[in-house]
Coordinates of C-alpha atoms and ligand atoms in Angstrom, one line a residue:
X1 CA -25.8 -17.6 28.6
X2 CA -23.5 -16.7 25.9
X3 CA -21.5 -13.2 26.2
X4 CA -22.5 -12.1 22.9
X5 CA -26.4 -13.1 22.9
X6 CA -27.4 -12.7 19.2
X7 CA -27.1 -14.5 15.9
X8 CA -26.2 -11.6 13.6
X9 CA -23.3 -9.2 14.1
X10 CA -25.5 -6.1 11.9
X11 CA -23.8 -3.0 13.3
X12 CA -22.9 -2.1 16.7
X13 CA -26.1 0.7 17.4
X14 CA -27.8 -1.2 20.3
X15 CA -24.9 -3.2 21.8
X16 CA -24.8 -3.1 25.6
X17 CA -21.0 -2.0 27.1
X18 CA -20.9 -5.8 28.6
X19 CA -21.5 -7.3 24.8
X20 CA -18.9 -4.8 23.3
X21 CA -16.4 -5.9 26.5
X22 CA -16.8 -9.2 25.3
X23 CA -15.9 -9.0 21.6
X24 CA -12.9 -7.0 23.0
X25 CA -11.8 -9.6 25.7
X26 CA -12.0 -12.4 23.2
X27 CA -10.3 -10.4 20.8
X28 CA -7.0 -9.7 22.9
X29 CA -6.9 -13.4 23.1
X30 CA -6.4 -13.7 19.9
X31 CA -3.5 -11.0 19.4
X32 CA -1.2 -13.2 21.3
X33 CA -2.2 -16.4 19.3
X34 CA -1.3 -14.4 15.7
X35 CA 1.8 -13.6 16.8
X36 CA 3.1 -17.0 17.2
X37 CA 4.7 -19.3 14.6
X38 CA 1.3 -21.4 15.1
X39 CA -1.5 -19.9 14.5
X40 CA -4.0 -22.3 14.0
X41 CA -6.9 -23.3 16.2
X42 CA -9.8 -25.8 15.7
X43 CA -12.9 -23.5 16.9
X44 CA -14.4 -23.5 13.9
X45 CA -13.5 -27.2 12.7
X46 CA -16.2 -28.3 10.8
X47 CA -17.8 -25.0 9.9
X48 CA -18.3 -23.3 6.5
X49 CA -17.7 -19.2 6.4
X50 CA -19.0 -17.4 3.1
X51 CA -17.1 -14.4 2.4
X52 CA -20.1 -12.6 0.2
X53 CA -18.6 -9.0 -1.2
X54 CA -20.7 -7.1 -3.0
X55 CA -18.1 -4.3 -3.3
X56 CA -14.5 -3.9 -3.9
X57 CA -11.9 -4.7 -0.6
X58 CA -9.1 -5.3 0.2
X59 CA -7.6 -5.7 4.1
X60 CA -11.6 -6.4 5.2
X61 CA -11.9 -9.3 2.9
X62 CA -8.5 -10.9 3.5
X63 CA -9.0 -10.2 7.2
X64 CA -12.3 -12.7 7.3
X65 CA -10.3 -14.8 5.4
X66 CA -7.7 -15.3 7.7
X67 CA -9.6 -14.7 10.7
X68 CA -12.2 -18.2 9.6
X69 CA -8.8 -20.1 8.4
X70 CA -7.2 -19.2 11.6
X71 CA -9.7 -20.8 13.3
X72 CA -9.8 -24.0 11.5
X73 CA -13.0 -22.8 9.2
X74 CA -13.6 -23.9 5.6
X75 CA -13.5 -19.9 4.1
X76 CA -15.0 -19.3 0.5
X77 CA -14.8 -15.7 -1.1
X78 CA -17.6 -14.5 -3.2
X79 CA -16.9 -11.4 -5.1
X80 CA -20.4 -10.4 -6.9
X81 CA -20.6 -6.9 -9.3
X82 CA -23.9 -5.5 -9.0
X83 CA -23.5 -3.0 -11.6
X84 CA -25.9 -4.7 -14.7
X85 CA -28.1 -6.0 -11.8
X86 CA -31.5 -4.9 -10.1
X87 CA -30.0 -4.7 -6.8
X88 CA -32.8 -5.8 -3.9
X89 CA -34.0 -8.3 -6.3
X90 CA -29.9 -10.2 -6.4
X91 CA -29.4 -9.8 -2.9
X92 CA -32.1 -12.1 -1.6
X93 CA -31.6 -14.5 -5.0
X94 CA -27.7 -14.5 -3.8
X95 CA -29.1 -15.4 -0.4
X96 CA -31.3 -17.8 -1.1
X97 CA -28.9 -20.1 -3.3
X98 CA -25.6 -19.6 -0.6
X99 CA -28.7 -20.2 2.0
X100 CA -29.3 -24.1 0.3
X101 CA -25.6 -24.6 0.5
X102 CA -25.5 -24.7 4.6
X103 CA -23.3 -22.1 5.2
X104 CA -22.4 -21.1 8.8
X105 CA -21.3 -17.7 8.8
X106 CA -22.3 -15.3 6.2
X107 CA -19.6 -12.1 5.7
X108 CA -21.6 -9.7 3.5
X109 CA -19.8 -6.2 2.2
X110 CA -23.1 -4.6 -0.1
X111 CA -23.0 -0.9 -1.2
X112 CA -26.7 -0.3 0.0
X113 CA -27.2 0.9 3.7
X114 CA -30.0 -2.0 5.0
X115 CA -28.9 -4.4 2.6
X116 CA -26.7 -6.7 5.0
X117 CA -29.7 -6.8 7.0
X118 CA -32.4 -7.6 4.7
X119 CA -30.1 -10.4 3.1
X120 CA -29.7 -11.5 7.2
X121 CA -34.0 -11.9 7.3
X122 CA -33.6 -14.7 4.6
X123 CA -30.8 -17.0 5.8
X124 CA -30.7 -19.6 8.5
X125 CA -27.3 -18.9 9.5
X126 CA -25.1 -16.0 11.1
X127 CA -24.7 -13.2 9.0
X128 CA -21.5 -10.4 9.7
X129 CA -22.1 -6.8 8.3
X130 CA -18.5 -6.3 6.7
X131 CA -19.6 -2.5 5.8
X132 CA -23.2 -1.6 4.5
X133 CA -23.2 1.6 2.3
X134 CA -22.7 4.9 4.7
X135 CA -24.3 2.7 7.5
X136 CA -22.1 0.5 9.3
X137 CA -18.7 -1.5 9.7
X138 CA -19.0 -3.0 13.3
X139 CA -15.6 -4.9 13.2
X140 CA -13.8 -1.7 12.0
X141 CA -15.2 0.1 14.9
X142 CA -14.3 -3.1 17.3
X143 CA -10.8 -3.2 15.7
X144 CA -10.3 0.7 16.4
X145 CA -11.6 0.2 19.8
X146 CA -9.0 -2.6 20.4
X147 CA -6.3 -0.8 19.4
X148 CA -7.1 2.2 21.4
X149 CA -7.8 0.3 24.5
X150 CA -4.4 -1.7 24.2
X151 CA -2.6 1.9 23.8
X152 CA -3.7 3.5 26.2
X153 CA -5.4 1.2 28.1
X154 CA -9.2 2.7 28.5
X155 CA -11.9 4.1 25.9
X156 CA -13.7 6.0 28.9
X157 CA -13.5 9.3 29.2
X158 CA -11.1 10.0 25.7
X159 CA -11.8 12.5 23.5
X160 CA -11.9 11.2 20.4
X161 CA -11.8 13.7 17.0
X162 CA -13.5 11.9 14.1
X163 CA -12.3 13.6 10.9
X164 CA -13.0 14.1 6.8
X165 CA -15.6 12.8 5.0
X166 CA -18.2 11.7 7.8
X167 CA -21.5 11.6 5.6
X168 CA -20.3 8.8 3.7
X169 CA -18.8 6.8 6.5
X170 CA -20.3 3.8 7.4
X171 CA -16.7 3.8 9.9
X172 CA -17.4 6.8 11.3
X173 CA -21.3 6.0 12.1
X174 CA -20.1 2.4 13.5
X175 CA -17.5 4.5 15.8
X176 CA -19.7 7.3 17.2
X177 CA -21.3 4.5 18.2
X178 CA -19.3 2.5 20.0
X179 CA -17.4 5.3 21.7
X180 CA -20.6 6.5 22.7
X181 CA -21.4 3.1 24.4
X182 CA -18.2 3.0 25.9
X183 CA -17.9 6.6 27.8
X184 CA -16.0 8.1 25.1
X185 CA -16.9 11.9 24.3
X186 CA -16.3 11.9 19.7
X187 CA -16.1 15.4 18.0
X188 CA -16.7 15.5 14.4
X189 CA -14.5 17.8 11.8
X190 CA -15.4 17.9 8.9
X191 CA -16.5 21.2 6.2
X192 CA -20.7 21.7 6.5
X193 CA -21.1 19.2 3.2
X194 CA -19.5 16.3 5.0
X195 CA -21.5 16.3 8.3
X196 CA -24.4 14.0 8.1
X197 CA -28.0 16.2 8.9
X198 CA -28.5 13.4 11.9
X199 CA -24.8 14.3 13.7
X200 CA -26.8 16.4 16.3
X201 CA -28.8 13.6 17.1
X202 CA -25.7 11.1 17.5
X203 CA -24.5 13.7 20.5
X204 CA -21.5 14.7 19.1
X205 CA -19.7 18.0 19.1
X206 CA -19.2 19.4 15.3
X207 CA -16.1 21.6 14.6
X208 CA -15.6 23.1 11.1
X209 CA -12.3 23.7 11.9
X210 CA -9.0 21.3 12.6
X211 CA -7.2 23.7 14.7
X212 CA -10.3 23.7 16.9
X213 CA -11.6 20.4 16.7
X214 CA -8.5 18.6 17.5
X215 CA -7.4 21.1 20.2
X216 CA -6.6 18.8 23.6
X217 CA -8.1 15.4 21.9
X218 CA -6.6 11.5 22.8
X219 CA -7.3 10.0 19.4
X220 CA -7.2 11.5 15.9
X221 CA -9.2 9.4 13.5
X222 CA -8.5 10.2 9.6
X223 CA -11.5 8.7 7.4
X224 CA -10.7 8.6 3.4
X225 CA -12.3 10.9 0.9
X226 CA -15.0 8.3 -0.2
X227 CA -15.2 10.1 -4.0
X228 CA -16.9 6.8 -5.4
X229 CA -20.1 7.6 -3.4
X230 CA -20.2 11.6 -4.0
X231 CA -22.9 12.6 -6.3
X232 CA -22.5 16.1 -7.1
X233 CA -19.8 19.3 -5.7
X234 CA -19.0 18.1 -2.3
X235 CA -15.2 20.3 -2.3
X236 CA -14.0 23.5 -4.2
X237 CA -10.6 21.4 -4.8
X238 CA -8.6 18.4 -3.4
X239 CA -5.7 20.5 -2.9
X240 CA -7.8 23.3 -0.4
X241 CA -9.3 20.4 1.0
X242 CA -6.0 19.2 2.0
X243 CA -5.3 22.6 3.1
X244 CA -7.8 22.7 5.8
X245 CA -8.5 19.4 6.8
X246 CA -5.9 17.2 5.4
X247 CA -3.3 15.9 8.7
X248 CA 0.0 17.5 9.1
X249 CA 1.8 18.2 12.1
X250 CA 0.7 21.7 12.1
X251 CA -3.1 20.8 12.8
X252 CA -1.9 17.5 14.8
X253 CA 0.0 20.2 17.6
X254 CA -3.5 21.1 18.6
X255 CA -4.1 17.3 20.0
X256 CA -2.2 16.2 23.4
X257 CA 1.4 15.4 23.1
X258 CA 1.0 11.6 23.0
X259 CA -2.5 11.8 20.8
X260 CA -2.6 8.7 18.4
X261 CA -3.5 8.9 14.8
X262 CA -5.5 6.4 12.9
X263 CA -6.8 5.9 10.2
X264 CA -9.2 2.8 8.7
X265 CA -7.9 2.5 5.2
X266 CA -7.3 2.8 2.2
X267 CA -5.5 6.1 3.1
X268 CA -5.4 9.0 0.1
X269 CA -2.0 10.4 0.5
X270 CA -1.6 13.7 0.3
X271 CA -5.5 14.4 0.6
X272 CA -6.6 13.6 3.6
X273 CA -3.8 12.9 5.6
X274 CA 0.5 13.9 5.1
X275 CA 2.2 11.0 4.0
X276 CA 5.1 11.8 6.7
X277 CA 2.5 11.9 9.4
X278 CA 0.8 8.6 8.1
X279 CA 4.5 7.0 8.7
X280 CA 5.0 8.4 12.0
X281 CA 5.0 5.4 13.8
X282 CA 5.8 7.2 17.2
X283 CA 2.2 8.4 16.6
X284 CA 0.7 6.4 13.6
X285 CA -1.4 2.9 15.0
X286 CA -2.7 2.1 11.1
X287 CA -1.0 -0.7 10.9
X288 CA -1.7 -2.0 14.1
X289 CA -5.0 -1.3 13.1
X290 CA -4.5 -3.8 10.5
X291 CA -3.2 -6.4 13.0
X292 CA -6.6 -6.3 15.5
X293 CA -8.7 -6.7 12.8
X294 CA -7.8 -10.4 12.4
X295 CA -7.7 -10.8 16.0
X296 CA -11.5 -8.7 16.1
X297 CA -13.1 -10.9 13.5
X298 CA -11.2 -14.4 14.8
X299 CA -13.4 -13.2 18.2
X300 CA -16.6 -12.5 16.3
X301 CA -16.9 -15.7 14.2
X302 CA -16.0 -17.6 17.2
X303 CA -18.6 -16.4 19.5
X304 CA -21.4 -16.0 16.9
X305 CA -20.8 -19.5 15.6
X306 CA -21.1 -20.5 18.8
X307 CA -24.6 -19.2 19.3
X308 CA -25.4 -21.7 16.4
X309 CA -26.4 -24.4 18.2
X310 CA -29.7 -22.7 19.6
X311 CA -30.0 -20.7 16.9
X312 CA -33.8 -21.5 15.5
X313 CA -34.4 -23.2 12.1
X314 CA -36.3 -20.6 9.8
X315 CA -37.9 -20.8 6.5
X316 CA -37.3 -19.2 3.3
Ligands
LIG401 N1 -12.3 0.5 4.4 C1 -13.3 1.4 5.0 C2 -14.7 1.0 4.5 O1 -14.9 0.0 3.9 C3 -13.0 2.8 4.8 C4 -12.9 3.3 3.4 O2 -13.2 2.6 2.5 O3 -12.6 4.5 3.3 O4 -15.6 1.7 4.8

């Protein structure tokens, strides 16, 4: 029986702590083998990994790449504008054609919440949710959780402060989840127009206030201002947003002494976080963050590819 026993990786809402443990283990493997001179292995030899971005990225879409050519995987990148386009209607076209081309592994970025998903319904082989609108980003949540885990050597029991703009965060959604699975408690800061109507539900504490909300907490995550998906007056202005909820080391004095800071990227200086706290490095794990993520997704394509073999044959 395989340790990760299913052929999509969608989100991480309904992983058991044993399948999340897994991804991680296999992960931490994979740290030591990217630091060496040689980094190439042959897991994937033979196997044909579709990078399918429906949106704009950077470090996610390079980390896939590396991640399948790491492991001896044939990688193509497919960067497709749905601006001019009906958007259900391409998805499923898109999938269809890459489907008669016998891909593997499917990576799929798409702006629309549900639309990695749909697209996975079509497709005979694995698909990878690389961030679905506001929904989810299961490897950014696995790479944060191996980062944190290697710091400080646990994710149970931490209390984690999730901060910014959490309605449009498809990273903060694919956290709350995981640290939920894992025994973390996660407190949400945020002003009242960027805390999602379900974060009651998630079984989260809210704070409307940094001071408060970060008072005695392990981790502090930053999340980015996500302006591109804001329809209307979420803020009175940058600059008071930046005021009350941006990081400095005035609001950080509230967390415990050796509290870590993350943050997922792309980072808005001067908005959401202090550029001198950003390069704090005594504190600062972003670019560490950076580093699991190839080591997260090596560990996912390996052990959903390896599923494959039983995966069932279906039908467009
Ligand atoms: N890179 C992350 C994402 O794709 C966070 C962000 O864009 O702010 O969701």
């Amino acid at each position: 029986m395989s340790a990760f026993p299913h052929r999509h990786l969608l989100g991480i809402e309904g992983l058991t702590p044993p399948e999340v443990t897994a991804l991680l283990d296999r992960s931490e493997s994979y740290v030591e083998q990217n630091r060496r001179a040689d980094k190439k292995k042959s897991v994937l030899r033979g196997r044909t990994v579709i990078n399918l971005f429906f949106e704009a990225s950077t470090r996610t879409r390079t980390s896939f790449e590396l991640a399948g050519k790491r492991l001896g995987g044939d990688v193509i990148n497919m960067s497709v504008s749905t601006s001019a386009i009906r958007k259900g209607e391409t998805v499923l076209d898109t999938a269809m054609t890459l489907n008669a081309m016998h891909p593997d592994v499917l990576v799929v970025r798409h702006p629309e919440s549900g639309a990695v998903k749909l697209l996975s319904e079509k497709v005979n082989c694995c698909v990878i949710n690389a961030g679905d609108g506001s929904h989810e980003h299961p490897t950014q949540a696995l790479l944060d959780a191996l980062t944190i885990r290697r710091r400080l050597g646990r994710l149970e029991g931490l209390e984690v402060a999730i901060c910014g703009d959490i309605v449009h965060s498809r990273v903060a959604r694919s956290n709350i989840h995981l640290l939920a699975i894992m025994g973390a408690r996660v407190r949400l800061v945020a002003p009242h127009t960027l805390i999602p109507a379900e974060a009651e539900r998630l079984g989260v504490e809210v704070f409307h206030d940094m001071h408060e909300g970060l008072k005695g907490c392990d981790i502090v995550m930053m999340l980015r201002l996500q302006t591109e998906r804001m329809q209307g007056n979420f803020l009175p202005s940058i600059r008071e947003y930046f005021h009350f909820f941006g990081l400095d080391y005035d609001k950080m004095a509230n967390a415990k002494p050796e509290a870590l800071i993350m943050h997922p990227g792309p980072m808005n200086r001067g908005v959401e976080i202090d550029s001198v706290v950003a390069d704090d490095y005594s504190r600062s794990v972003i670019h560490e963050q950076v580093e699991m993520g190839v080591a997260v997704r090596m560990a996912c394509l390996e052990l959903l590819s390896a599923n494959l073999v039983e995966a069932p044959q279906h039908n467009i």
